[in-house]
Every structure is written in C-alpha cells, then in structure tokens.
Amino acid sequence: MFQNGFSPRRVVVTGMGIACPLGLGVEHVWKRMLAGESGIRAIQSFDTTTLPAKIAGQIPAGVKAEGGLDINEWIPIKDQKKMDRFIQFALVAAEEAVADSGWRPEGEEARCRTGVMIGSGIGGLETIHEAAQLAVQGKIKRISPFFIPSALINLASGQVSIKYGFKGPNHSVVTACATGVHALGDAARLIALGDADVMVAGGAEAAVCELGVAGFCAARALSTGFNDTPATASRPWDENRDGFVMGEGAGVVVLEEYEHAKARGAKIYAEVIGYGMSGDAYHITAPAEGHEGAFRAMKAALASANVTPAEVQYVNAHGTSTPLGDDLELEAVERLWGDAAKGLAMSSTKSAVGHLLGAAGAVEGIFSILAIRDKVAPPTLNLEKPSRESAIDRVAMQAQPRKIDVALSNSFGFGGTNASIVFRAAP
Amino acid sequence: MSETAEKVKKIVVEHLGVEEAKVTPEASFIDDLGADSLDTVELVMAFEEAFGVEIPDDAAEKITTVKDAIEYIEKQKGE
C-alpha cells in the first residue's frame, strides 16, 4: 500500500454492494455481466428529443427480489425527498455491502473505528436543476430546506453514517470519473495508517438527467451514433466507437484491517495491495499525450503493491469508448507492461454498464475483485474490430476463464486526475 | 372536523410519514410526530402552498402542534 518501504497495516475487502444498469446485487449483476448482457437502453425518464444522445445505462425498475430498484423498498417515502438519487443509490449499495460484511460494531469504540468515504463526481445535479427552476419561476421561497443536504456530495457518506451509527472518519471524494478509485484507495490508506479499522467506501452517481446529458453532449463526450441500437453503443477500442455512454448507480465496499477481519472470522474477498495517483497538468478534459499521467498512476500503484507488471494478470481499464482515450490508455499499459503485455487480459466493463462517472471506479473495483475470486475476465462487449492491434487480450465479446491472482483497476477524470488500485486474492 | 383541519392532517401525514391516528390536534410535530427542525420548515412551506397563505418566520416558530397550524390558517383565511 505504500512506497519507500513503509510498512503499514494490511487492508482487505470484506463486503461488496452494487446498484448499476445491470441491476441490484453483486451476484445478480456479475452473472449478467459474464453472460454478456448490456444495461444500456433508450432514456425513458425524460424527453431526449432535442438532445443528440438519447441512451444511457439506468438502473432497471423492479422489485428487489428480481434485482430491480423500487426505492420505496429501501428508503421511507418521507426521507426520499431529503436526498438526491445519487445518495439513494449509495444507501442501496451500502446496505448490501454492510450486510455482506457481517460487520455490526458493538459499543462506542467500535463505532468510532468505523468510517465512511463515499464520493460522487457531480452530486445532486437533478436536485440543483429542480431548485434552479423554482428560482427562475420567481418561486425562490419554495426552495426546500432539504435542497442543500440533498445535493451535497458528502451527504452520501453522511447519510450512511447516520443510518448505521458509524462514527469514524466521515469523508468524501470528488475527482470526477476517478472518484471511485480515489475513495477506495484513500479509505484503504486511512485504515493502513490507523485512522480507522473499517471503512465503508465507494462512489455514487445519478447524473443521467436532462442537465447532465446536455452538459456531456455539449462537451462532445457522448456516443450519438447508436441511439437506435443502445446495447451496441459502448464499444471500447472498437473502430466505430464514438463517445461514452452515461451510466448511473453506486458501488460500495467494506474495507477492513486484516487482523480485525480475521479475528471476527469475516469472509475475505481480496486484499488491497497497491494504490497510485497522478495529475496530467495538461488539459481540462483531454488526456495527456501517451496518457503519461495514467502511466505514472499505474506505475506508482504497482510500486506500492511491490509487484511487477508480469505479476498482474488482469486490468479493468478506464476504457470509456471515446475515440482518443481508449487507444492512449492501451498505449500506456503496453508501455508499462512491456514484454509482459502478451500475458495480460484487459477489458472494459463500461461496455456493459456505461460510464458511471464517480461510481465507475467503485463498481469496476468490485468487478476486478470478482475476476480474482472467480478466475474469469469479464468481457469487452461490442469490440468487433479494434482500431488498433495489441498483444494485450482485450477479452472481446465473451468472458474468459483465466488465472487471475492480481488485478489492477484504472479510473481517470476530467481535470487530468488519474488513479489506479491493485487487488490480490485473499491472503 | 373543519375542511382546513382535514387538509392540515393530510399534509402532516404525507410529509412526516406518520399514521393518521397519531395526528391529533394536540400532537407536537417535534415531540410526538418525529419531525426535526428542517421537517417543520418544510411543513410550514407545504401549508403555505396548499392554503395560499403567507406564514412569516416569527409566526411559523410558534406553530408547534397540529392545532396551532389549523388555528393560524383558519385565522388567516378569516374562517
């Protein structure tokens, strides 16, 4: 977890929860992902007539028992208006993760050693839009007292802590599309350094709303050429890719100090062994040449994990399906892995769920852990003809059984922020 | 029960998510119906919207029970 030979406490993953376009529940989502299913659909929740992008990955409506979301099953109606949907998604994923971990702190000391670090890229955008409309209509006095606490990004961590009584560090990450990895990595370091024994960490996003789609459309970031065939729109590395597809949801994990987890006989999914960060100092939205910032983040993560590239068998790529970014990331991975590239599997699960922005790194971290657990690389859907050949196996179209003990997951965000995290099979 | 009283009761039930039986005239929003200070602000806004009345902050502070709300609104509406 650290460079320069510092020896910290070890951190393991003992619980996981997902709400994403493939549904609710880690096992349900993972099964669908390995089967090659897509969660990308036409947007139904608002009118897209005047928008060039008309598709997204939205959490399917339905009952809990069938892996769908009916928020009334999770959050009392009177509380729903106090939180934007991104916070609701965080609570749904946290409930699964906390239950999965079996961690129920008893006593004040244990509660104070359990913290929360759930971030979001954008936060309560839809809530802000609605309040702004009241202001424009001259109804400024009608703005709800819950407007601010509903929109604030750190209220995802706040609401989770209030629900469970977790009184340790309460923190939140905001680094655009790198948020999820930063949250997991930073939370792991809080445990490694002794600030907490258990951290509930992750990312949540609900920016598939009129303002969010319009904003990314204006930045020319979204796919617009596959509106009639939504499931084929997210096609990382494919020659016909034309932008990313927005997704919504949340990923939450329970991170725990290794001895703490062992002592209570917790099920351990994986160990967090490395974490690396960098900044591009280059452009507000475009990656630097050769994705050199990503290269440095991955290199730092491997150094902190004390593993060589050859020891990593799977990379969950940032791979958003944008014309520029995909090949630059590929190039950076090839450069770092060198000769070991030919033994590497790298896929982009965004091909199935879209780009969950601030939640992406968290759900993809979970997919990386599951790849280790089940020794299988999830597929890159729609990768029919790569725009660029590579020695790296990009797991086109179908999941592949592979020997995976160590996996790295990448997330890069607007502003030129890069983060990589490394997991190893349970010790 | 007056029309105003019925409507106030309905708003309280919806906004605070409480059982109708608990919304007695004497019930205090905070002590009996589980509201916090933000809930009461929102509740007063809901009354303003539903009855087309203005409830200034100093008056709103004195509305702590269901009965307070009904009486204030009825007075405003000249009922």
Short mmCIF file of N, CA, C and O in Angstrom, two decimals, chain A residues 77-78 81-82 139 141-146 149, chain B residues 14-17 38-39 41-42 45 48-49 54:
data_model
loop_
_atom_site.label_atom_id
_atom_site.label_comp_id
_atom_site.label_asym_id
_atom_site.label_seq_id
_atom_site.Cartn_x
_atom_site.Cartn_y
_atom_site.Cartn_z
N ILE A 77 -40.64 6.90 2.26
CA ILE A 77 -41.04 7.97 1.33
C ILE A 77 -40.70 9.35 1.89
O ILE A 77 -40.20 10.22 1.19
N LYS A 78 -40.93 9.53 3.21
CA LYS A 78 -40.69 10.86 3.78
C LYS A 78 -39.20 11.24 3.76
O LYS A 78 -38.85 12.40 3.81
N LYS A 81 -37.29 12.58 -0.15
CA LYS A 81 -37.18 13.97 -0.61
C LYS A 81 -36.00 14.70 0.03
O LYS A 81 -35.68 15.82 -0.33
N LYS A 82 -35.37 14.05 1.01
CA LYS A 82 -34.24 14.68 1.69
C LYS A 82 -32.91 14.33 1.04
O LYS A 82 -31.85 14.72 1.51
N LYS A 139 -40.14 31.60 -7.76
CA LYS A 139 -40.65 30.90 -6.57
C LYS A 139 -39.50 30.54 -5.64
O LYS A 139 -39.45 29.44 -5.08
N LYS A 141 -38.87 31.30 -2.75
CA LYS A 141 -39.26 30.95 -1.37
C LYS A 141 -39.76 29.51 -1.25
O LYS A 141 -39.97 29.01 -0.15
N ARG A 142 -39.99 28.85 -2.38
CA ARG A 142 -40.46 27.47 -2.35
C ARG A 142 -39.31 26.46 -2.29
O ARG A 142 -39.53 25.26 -2.25
N ILE A 143 -38.08 26.96 -2.31
CA ILE A 143 -36.94 26.04 -2.26
C ILE A 143 -36.92 25.30 -0.93
O ILE A 143 -37.04 25.89 0.14
N SER A 144 -36.82 24.00 -1.02
CA SER A 144 -36.95 23.13 0.14
C SER A 144 -35.79 23.29 1.12
O SER A 144 -34.64 23.51 0.72
N PRO A 145 -36.07 23.16 2.41
CA PRO A 145 -34.97 23.16 3.38
C PRO A 145 -34.04 21.97 3.18
O PRO A 145 -32.94 21.95 3.73
N PHE A 146 -34.50 21.01 2.41
CA PHE A 146 -33.67 19.82 2.15
C PHE A 146 -32.84 19.95 0.88
O PHE A 146 -32.09 19.04 0.52
N PRO A 149 -28.80 19.82 1.75
CA PRO A 149 -28.34 18.49 2.17
C PRO A 149 -28.68 17.38 1.18
O PRO A 149 -28.09 16.30 1.23
N GLU B 14 -48.66 12.98 5.09
CA GLU B 14 -47.82 12.79 3.91
C GLU B 14 -46.37 13.21 4.15
O GLU B 14 -45.44 12.50 3.81
N HIS B 15 -46.19 14.39 4.73
CA HIS B 15 -44.84 14.92 4.85
C HIS B 15 -44.01 14.25 5.94
O HIS B 15 -42.80 14.12 5.80
N LEU B 16 -44.65 13.85 7.02
CA LEU B 16 -43.88 13.25 8.10
C LEU B 16 -43.94 11.72 8.09
O LEU B 16 -43.27 11.05 8.87
N GLY B 17 -44.76 11.18 7.16
CA GLY B 17 -44.84 9.72 7.05
C GLY B 17 -45.32 9.07 8.34
O GLY B 17 -44.77 8.05 8.76
N LEU B 38 -35.79 20.95 10.31
CA LEU B 38 -35.96 21.12 8.86
C LEU B 38 -37.32 20.61 8.40
O LEU B 38 -37.94 21.19 7.51
N ASP B 39 -37.78 19.52 9.02
CA ASP B 39 -39.11 18.99 8.67
C ASP B 39 -40.19 20.04 8.93
O ASP B 39 -41.11 20.19 8.14
N VAL B 41 -39.86 23.28 8.97
CA VAL B 41 -39.76 24.34 7.96
C VAL B 41 -40.50 23.92 6.69
O VAL B 41 -41.26 24.66 6.09
N GLU B 42 -40.25 22.66 6.30
CA GLU B 42 -40.88 22.16 5.08
C GLU B 42 -42.39 22.06 5.22
O GLU B 42 -43.14 22.34 4.29
N MET B 45 -43.96 25.35 4.79
CA MET B 45 -43.99 25.68 3.36
C MET B 45 -45.13 24.95 2.65
O MET B 45 -45.77 25.50 1.75
N GLU B 48 -48.33 26.74 3.41
CA GLU B 48 -48.42 27.98 2.62
C GLU B 48 -48.90 27.68 1.20
O GLU B 48 -49.78 28.35 0.66
N GLU B 49 -48.30 26.65 0.63
CA GLU B 49 -48.63 26.27 -0.75
C GLU B 49 -50.08 25.78 -0.86
O GLU B 49 -50.83 26.21 -1.74
N GLU B 54 -49.46 33.27 3.54
CA GLU B 54 -48.06 33.55 3.89
C GLU B 54 -47.90 33.33 5.38
O GLU B 54 -48.68 33.87 6.17
#
